[in-house]
XYZ file of C-alpha atoms in Angstrom:
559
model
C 54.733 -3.601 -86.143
C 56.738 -0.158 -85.706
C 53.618 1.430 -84.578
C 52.265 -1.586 -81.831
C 55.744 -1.386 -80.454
C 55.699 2.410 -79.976
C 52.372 2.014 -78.172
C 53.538 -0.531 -76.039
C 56.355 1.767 -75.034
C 54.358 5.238 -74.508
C 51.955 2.715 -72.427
C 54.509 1.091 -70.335
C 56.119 4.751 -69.446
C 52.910 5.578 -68.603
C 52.676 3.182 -65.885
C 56.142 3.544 -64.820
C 55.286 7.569 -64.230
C 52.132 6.663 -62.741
C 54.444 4.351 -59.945
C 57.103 7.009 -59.858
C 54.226 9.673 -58.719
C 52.684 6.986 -56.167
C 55.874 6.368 -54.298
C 57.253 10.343 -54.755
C 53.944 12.707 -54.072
C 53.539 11.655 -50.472
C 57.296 12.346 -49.770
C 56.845 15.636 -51.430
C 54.146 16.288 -49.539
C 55.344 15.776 -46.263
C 58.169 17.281 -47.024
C 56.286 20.850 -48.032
C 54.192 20.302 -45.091
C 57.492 20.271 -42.945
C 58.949 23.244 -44.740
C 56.312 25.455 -45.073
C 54.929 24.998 -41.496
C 58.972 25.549 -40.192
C 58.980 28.674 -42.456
C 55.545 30.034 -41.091
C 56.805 29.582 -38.088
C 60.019 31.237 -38.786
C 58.460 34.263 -40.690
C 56.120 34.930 -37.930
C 59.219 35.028 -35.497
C 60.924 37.205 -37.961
C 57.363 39.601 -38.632
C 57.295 39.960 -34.913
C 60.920 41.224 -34.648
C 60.341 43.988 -37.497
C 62.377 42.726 -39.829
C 59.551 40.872 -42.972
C 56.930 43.308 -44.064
C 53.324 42.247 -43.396
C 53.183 42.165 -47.111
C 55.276 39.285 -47.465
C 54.407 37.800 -44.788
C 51.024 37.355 -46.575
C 51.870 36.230 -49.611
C 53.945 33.258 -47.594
C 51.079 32.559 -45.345
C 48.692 31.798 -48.591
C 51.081 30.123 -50.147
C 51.202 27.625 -46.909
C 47.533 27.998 -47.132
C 47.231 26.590 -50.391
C 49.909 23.763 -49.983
C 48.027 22.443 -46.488
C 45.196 22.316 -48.329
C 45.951 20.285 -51.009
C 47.762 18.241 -48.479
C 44.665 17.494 -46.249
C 42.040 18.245 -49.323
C 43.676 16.456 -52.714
C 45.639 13.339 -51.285
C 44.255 12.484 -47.456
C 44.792 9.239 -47.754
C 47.199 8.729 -50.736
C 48.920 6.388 -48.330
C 48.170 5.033 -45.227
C 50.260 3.633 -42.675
C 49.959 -0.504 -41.775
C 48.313 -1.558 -37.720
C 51.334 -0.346 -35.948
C 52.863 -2.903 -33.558
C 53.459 -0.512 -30.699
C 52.350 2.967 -29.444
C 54.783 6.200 -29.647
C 56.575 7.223 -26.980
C 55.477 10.162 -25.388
C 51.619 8.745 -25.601
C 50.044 8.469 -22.649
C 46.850 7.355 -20.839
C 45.656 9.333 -18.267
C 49.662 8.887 -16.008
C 50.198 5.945 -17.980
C 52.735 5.917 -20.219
C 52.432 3.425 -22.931
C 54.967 4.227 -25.843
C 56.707 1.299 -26.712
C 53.661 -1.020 -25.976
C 51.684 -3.264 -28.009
C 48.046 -3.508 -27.830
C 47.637 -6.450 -25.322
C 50.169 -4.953 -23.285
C 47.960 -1.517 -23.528
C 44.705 -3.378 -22.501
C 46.375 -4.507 -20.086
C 47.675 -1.745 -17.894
C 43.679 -0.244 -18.667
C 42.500 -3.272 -16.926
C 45.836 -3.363 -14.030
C 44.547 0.815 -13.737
C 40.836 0.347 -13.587
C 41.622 -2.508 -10.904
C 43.480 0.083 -9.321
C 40.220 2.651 -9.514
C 38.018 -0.012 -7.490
C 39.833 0.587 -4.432
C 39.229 4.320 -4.170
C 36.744 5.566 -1.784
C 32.986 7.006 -1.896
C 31.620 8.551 0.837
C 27.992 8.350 0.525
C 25.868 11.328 2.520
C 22.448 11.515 3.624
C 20.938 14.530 6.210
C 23.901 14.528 9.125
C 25.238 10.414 8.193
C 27.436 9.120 6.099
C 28.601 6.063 5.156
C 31.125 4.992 2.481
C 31.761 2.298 -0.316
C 34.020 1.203 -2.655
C 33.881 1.680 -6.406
C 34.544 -1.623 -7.032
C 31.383 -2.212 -5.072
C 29.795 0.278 -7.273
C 30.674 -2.243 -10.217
C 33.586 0.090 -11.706
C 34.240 -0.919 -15.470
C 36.183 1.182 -18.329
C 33.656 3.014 -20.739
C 35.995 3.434 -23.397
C 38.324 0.087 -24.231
C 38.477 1.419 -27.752
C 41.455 3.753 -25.790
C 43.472 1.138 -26.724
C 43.371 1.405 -30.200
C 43.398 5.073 -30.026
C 46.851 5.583 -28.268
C 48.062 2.549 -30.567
C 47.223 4.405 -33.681
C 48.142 8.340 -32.266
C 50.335 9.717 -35.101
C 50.286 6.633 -36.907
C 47.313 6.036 -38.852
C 45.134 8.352 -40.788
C 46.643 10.253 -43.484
C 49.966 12.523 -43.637
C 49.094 15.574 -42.043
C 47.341 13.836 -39.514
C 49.944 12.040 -38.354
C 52.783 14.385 -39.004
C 51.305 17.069 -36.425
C 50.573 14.326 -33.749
C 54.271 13.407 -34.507
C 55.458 17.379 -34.422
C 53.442 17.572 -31.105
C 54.904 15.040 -29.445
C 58.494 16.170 -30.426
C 57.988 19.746 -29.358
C 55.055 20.001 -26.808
C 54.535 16.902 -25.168
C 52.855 13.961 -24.263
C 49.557 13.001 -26.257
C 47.695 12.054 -22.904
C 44.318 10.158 -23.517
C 41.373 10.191 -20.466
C 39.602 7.088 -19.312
C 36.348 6.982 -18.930
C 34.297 5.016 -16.507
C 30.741 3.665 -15.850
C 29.137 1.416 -13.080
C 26.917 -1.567 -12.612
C 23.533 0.141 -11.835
C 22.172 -3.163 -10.009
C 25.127 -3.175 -7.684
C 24.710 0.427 -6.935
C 20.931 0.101 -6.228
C 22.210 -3.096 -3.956
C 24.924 -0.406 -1.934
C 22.078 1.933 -1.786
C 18.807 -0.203 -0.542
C 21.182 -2.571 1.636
C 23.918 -0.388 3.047
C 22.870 3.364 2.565
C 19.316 2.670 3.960
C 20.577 1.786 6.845
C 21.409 5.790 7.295
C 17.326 6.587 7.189
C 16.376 8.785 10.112
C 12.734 8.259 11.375
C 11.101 11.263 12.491
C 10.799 11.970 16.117
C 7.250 12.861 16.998
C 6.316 15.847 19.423
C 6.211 13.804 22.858
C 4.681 14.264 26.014
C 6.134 13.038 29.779
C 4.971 13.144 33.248
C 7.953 13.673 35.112
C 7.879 14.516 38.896
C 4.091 15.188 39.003
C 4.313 17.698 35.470
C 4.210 17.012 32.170
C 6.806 18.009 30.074
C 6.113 19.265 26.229
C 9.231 17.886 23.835
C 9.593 19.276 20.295
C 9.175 16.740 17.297
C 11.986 16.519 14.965
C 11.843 15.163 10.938
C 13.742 12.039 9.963
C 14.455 11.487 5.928
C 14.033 8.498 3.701
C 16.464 7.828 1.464
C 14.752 8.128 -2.577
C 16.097 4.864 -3.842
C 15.325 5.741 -7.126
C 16.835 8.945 -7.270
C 19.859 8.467 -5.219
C 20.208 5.320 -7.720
C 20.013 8.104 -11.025
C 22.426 10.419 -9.371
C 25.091 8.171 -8.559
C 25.303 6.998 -11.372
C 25.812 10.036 -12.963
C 28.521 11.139 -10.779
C 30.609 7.881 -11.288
C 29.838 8.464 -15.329
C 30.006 11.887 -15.783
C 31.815 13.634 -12.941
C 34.371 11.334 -11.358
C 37.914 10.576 -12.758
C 39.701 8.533 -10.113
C 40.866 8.952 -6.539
C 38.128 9.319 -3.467
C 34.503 10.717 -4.153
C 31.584 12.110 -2.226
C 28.246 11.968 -2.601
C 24.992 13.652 -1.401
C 21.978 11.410 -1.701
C 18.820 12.354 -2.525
C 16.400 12.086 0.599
C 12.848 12.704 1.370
C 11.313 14.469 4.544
C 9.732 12.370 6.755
C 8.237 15.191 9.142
C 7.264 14.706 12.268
C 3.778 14.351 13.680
C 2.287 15.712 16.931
C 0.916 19.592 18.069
C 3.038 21.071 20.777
C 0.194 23.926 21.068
C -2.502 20.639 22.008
C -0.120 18.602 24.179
C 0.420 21.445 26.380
C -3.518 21.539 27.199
C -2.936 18.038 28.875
C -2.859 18.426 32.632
C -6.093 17.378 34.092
C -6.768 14.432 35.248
C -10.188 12.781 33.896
C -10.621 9.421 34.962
C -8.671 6.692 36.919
C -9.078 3.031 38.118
C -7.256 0.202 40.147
C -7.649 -3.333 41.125
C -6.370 -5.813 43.187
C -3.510 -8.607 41.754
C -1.855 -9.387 45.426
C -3.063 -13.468 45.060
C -1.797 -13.689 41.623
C 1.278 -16.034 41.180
C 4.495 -14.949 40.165
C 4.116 -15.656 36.278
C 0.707 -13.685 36.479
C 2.041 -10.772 38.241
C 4.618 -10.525 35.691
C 2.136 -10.641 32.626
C -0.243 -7.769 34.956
C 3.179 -5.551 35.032
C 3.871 -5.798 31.104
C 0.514 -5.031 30.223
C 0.706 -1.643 32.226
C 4.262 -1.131 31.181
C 3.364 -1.113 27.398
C -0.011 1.018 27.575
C 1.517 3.368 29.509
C 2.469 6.949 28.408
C 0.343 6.521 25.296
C -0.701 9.803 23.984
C -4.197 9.556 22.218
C -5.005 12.829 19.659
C -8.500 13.806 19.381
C -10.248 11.404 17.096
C -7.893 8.827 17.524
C -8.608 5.321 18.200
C -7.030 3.108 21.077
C -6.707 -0.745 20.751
C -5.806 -2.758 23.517
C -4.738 -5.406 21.300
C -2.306 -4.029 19.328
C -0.701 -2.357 22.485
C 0.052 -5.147 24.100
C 0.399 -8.457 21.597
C 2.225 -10.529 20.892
C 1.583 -12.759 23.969
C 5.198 -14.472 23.692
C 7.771 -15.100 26.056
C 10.110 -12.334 23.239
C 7.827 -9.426 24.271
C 8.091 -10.242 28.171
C 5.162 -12.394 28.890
C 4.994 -15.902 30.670
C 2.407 -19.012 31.204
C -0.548 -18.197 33.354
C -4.041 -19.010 34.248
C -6.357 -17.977 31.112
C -10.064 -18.583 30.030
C -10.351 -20.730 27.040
C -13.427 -22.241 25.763
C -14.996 -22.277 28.846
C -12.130 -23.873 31.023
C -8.946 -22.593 32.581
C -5.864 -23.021 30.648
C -2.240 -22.125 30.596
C -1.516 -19.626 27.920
C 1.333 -16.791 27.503
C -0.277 -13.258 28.726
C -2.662 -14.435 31.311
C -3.767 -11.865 33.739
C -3.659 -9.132 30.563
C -7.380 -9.210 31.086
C -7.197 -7.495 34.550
C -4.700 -4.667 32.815
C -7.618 -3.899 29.928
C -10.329 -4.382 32.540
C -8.689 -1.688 35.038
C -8.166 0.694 31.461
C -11.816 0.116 30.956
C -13.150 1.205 34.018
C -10.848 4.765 33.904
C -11.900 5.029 30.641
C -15.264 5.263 31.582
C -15.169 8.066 34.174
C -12.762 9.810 32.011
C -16.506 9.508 29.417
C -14.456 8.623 26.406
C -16.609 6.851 23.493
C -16.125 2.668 23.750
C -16.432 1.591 20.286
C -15.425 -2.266 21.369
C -15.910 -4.326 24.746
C -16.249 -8.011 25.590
C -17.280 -9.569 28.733
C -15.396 -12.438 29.918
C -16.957 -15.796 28.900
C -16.836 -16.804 32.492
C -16.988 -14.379 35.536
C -13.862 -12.593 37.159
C -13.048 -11.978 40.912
C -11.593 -8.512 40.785
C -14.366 -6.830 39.753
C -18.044 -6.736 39.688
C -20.300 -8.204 36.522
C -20.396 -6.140 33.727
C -17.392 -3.690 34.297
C -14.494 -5.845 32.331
C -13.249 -5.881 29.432
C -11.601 -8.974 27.987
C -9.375 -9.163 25.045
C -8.467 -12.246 23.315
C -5.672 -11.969 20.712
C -7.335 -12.233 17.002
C -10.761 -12.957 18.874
C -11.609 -9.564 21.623
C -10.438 -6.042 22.034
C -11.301 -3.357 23.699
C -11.003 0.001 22.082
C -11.969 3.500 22.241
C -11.735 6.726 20.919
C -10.856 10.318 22.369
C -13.987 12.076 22.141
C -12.225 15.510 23.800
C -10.797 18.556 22.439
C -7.792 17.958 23.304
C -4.578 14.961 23.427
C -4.968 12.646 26.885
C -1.953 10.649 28.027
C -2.273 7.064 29.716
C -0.528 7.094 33.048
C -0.366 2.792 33.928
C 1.475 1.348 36.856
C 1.510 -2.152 38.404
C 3.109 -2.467 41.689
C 3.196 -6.057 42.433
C -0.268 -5.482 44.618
C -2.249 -3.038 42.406
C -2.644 -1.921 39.014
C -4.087 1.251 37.977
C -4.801 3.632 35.310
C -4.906 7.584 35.477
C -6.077 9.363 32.046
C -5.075 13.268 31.338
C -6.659 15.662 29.138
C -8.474 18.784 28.975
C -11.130 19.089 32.185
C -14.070 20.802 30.065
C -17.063 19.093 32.243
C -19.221 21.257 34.463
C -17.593 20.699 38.022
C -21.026 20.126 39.778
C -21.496 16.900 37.786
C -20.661 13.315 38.883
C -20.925 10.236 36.793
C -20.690 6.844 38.970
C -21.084 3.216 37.627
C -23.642 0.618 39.066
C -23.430 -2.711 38.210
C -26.802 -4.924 38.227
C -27.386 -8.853 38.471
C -30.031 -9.803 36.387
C -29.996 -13.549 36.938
C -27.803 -16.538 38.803
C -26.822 -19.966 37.959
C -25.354 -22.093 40.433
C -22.608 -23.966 39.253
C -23.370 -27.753 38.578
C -21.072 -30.953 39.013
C -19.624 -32.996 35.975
C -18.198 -36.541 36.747
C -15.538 -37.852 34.527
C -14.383 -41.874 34.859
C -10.866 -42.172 35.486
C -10.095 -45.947 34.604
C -6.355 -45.314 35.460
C -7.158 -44.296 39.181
C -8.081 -46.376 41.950
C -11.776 -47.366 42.379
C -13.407 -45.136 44.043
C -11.132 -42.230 44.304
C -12.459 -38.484 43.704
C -10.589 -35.596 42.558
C -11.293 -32.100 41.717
C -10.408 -31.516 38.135
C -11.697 -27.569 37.953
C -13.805 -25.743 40.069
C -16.943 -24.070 38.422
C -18.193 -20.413 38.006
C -21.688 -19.637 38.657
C -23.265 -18.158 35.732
C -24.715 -14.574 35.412
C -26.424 -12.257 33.352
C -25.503 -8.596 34.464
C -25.580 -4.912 33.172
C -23.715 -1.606 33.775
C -26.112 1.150 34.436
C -23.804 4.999 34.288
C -25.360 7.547 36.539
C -25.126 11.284 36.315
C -25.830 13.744 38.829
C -26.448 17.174 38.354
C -27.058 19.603 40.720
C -29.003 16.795 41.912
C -30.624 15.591 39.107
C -29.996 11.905 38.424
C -30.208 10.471 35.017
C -29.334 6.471 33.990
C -28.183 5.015 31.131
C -27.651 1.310 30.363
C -23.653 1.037 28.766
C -23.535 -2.909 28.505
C -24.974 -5.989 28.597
C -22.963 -9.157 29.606
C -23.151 -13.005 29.817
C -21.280 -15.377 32.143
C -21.484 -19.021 31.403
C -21.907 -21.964 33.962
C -19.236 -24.234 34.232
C -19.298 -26.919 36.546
C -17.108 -28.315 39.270
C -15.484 -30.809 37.310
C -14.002 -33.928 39.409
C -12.417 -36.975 38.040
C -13.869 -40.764 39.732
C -11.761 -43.780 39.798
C -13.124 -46.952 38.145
C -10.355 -48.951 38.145
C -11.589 -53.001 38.457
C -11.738 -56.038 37.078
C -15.195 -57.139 38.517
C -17.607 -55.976 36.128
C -20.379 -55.395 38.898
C -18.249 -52.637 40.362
C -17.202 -51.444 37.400
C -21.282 -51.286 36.253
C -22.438 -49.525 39.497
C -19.775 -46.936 39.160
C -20.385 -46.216 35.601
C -24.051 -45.331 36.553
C -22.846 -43.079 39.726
C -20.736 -41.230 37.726
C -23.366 -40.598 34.875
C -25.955 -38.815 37.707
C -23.165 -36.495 38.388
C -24.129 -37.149 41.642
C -21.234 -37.723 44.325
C -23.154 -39.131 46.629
C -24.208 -42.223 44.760
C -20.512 -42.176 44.311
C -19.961 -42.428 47.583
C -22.137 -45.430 47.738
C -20.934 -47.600 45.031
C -16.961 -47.197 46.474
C -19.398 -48.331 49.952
C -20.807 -51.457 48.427
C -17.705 -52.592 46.486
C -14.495 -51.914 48.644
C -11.528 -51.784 46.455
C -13.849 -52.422 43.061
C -14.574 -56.040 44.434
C -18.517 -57.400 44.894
C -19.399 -58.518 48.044
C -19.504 -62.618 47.306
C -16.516 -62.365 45.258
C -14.307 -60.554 48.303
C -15.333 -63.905 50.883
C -14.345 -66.787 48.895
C -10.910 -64.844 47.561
C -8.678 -66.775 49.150
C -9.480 -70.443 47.547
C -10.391 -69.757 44.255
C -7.161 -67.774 44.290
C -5.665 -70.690 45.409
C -7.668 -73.172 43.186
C -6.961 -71.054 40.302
C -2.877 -70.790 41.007
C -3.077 -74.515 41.033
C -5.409 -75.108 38.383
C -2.461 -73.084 36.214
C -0.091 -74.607 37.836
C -1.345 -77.692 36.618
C -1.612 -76.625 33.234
C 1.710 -75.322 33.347
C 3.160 -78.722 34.641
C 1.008 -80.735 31.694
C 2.629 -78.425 29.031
């Protein structure tokens, strides 16, 4: 019994000691860390002044040493202090000060600051423009909400020393001030940069050449920059993550060189003049003129390099009413029509021909499907949009430029280059018939018009098959060469015949004029039924009219 009762004592003072230690070592060591770090601090004051001998001053600074670490190595976390319910004072983040606050009032004032942040400015740059954007627009978030926590816990979790010497800091240095750190949305900066920034590309400005008062004038070319998407995307980024900390920003965009095309050195060998053409537009109408005047208004000053390839179409379509055309007399399928652009025809037909004395290399040319008035067979060029073109190539040494005017009575075409052909030769153009056809005549019934009646729906073309011979003379020599071949349908004078009747005999006899395509026997079925009424029926008219009001009459009355 004696001996079970002393053991239950010795055990229970055990445990009391071991409580007695738990709740006293971390006061003790506080309290050595306070003294010994106030009496380092005082000793080095007093070493400085003369008055401690570096020899005690060394046997104090090991014993500090030794206490510090037993501090931070033996008991770290002997005792550890509860989630605090608000931050110091004195702790701050970035200039806001947040002692006293509790951590939804800390996340708070983050959010109320980063809301703040989204109205600063950032001035993006590219070459010698600039534009600029918000950071909210740049999808401006906090990196780093665990901040919170952090200035809630500063000097008040982790273990003794840790949060004594945030605690001595704050007392005798200052405020603990914690950065923010920040990131962005890098779809909504790709959006600022493709849909806002692009709008700052500069297109290069090609070497140009003018004719200006009779003399052509050499301008200098001048690179534009692209803006690199990708890489403009990257570095922005960047900045907002790594470099920026609040307040306005600038940029400098990445860009690529878009250089400028064109030889000053060949445009200046442009001066001679190497071919040229006009025709005749004075009948046209109004809307045709106009079409004529756009054509030579968009081909002209077009600068051709050596090798280069001309198309007519891509000069001048789209044949809208946007791009300055309006309805005029065309060739379609073989009859005349009303289409945007007509009379463009006449503009690549008067190119063609300068082309040709200027002896540049035709790689495409159409004939008209029916012939034209303004110039002889074989020497147009028709263009029909997705159907003809006509295009050619600069065969020269040198850049020519495409002088065009249209004057209201004449267009014509002057081309420029490099004169390098012997001056005794002359090339002329001779354009050969090769067979007629008369134009025919097509009847069409008209049951809506009065018997009889004739009216020209279209007048016909005579057909033709033609060629273009080109004739060079040198020093009296004369050679010929065939350049093209062309074809010219028929088409008939089409005229519309009324058959309207009720007697079928008329209505028989003008059926079969009308299918001879023959006006004359026309003429002689409107002669033997007057008005679309036979002969017999026209004398007796008047009483079976009257027999056959009365007969219905009658059966009008018997109803």
């Amino acid at each position: 019994m004696f001996r079970d009762s002393k053991r239950r004592r010795i055990f229970a003072g055990v445990i009391a000691v071991i409580l007695v230690i738990a709740m006293v070592v971390p006061t003790v060591v506080s309290f050595l860390i306070w003294y010994v770090d106030g009496q380092i601090l005082h000793q080095i004051s007093v070493y400085r002044e003369g008055i401690l001998p570096m020899r005690k001053k060394w046997i104090q600074g090991c014993a500090a040493l030794a206490v510090s670490l037993f501090a931070v190595l033996a008991a770290p976390d002997i005792v550890q202090a509860g989630v605090p319910e608000t931050a110091l004072e004195g702790v701050y983040i970035e200039n806001i000060s947040v002692g006293g606050m509790n951590e939804e009032e800390i996340t708070q004032a983050v959010n109320a600051r980063v809301e703040e942040l989204k109205n600063c400015t950032i001035t993006l740059n590219a070459g010698s423009q600039s534009m600029q954007t918000t950071a909210g627009e740049l999808g401006l978030s906090c990196a780093n909400m665990d901040i919170v926590r952090q200035a809630l816990y500063a000097g008040q979790r982790g273990n003794v020393l840790d949060r004594f010497k945030v605690q001595r800091y704050l007392e005798e240095t200052g405020p603990e001030v914690l950065e923010l750190q920040f990131t962005v949305d890098e779809a909504a900066v790709r959006s600022v940069i493709e849909n806002q920034a692009g709008a700052m590309n500069t297109a290069a400005v090609d070497a140009s050449l003018t004719l200006e008062n009779g003399s052509f004038v050499v301008h200098e070319g001048q690179d534009g920059y692209v803006i690199n998407a990708d890489s403009s995307v990257k570095k922005l980024v960047n900045y907002m993550t790594d470099e920026w900390h609040g307040g306005n920003g600038d940029v400098v965009l990445v860009t690529d060189v878009d250089e400028a095309q064109g030889d000053t050195e060949q445009l200046a060998l442009v001066h001679d003049a190497l071919g040229s053409s006009s025709t005749n537009y004075s009948s046209s109408n109004s809307n045709r003129k106009q079409n004529v005047k756009r054509g030579a208004e968009l081909v002209n000053g077009t600068v051709l390099y050596p090798g280069e390839e001309f198309s007519m179409e891509e000069i001048v379509v789209p044949f809208t009413a946007e791009n300055g055309y309006a309805p005029a007399a065309s060739y379609e399928m073989g009859s005349v029509v009303e289409t945007y652009g007509g009379g463009i025809c006449q503009v690549s037909t008067t190119l063609y021909l300068a082309v040709l004395r200027a002896e540049l290399e035709v790689t495409e040319r159409s004939s008209h499907s029916m012939i034209v008035s303004y110039v002889k067979p074989s020497m147009d060029a028709a263009i029909a949009e997705g159907y003809k073109d006509f295009r050619f190539v600069n065969n020269t040494d040198a850049p020519i430029y495409i002088m065009g005017y249209a004057d209201g009575s004449e267009i014509g075409f002057v081309i420029y280059g490099h004169e390098t052909r012997d001056p005794n030769r002359t090339v002329t153009y001779e354009s050969e018939t090769l067979t007629t056809t008369e134009s025919t005549t097509a009847l069409e019934a008209d049951s809506s018009a009065a018997y009889g009646s004739v009216t020209l729906e279209s007048s016909g073309h005579t057909g033709y098959t033609a060629r273009l011979w080109k004739v060079v003379t040198v020093n009296g020599e004369e050679t010929r060469e065939q350049v093209n071949s062309s074809t010219y349908n028929m088409t008939p004078n089409t005229y519309r015949i009324g058959t309207k009747t009720e007697d079928s005999a008329a209505l028989a006899a003008m059926q079969a004029a009308i299918s001879s395509n023959d006006l004359n026997k026309v003429s002689e079925a409107a002669a033997q039924y007057p008005g679309g009424v036979s002969p017999a029926a026209s004398s007796g008219s008047g009483g079976e009219s009257q027999n056959s009001d009365s007969g219905t009459t009658a059966q009008g009355q018997d109803t």
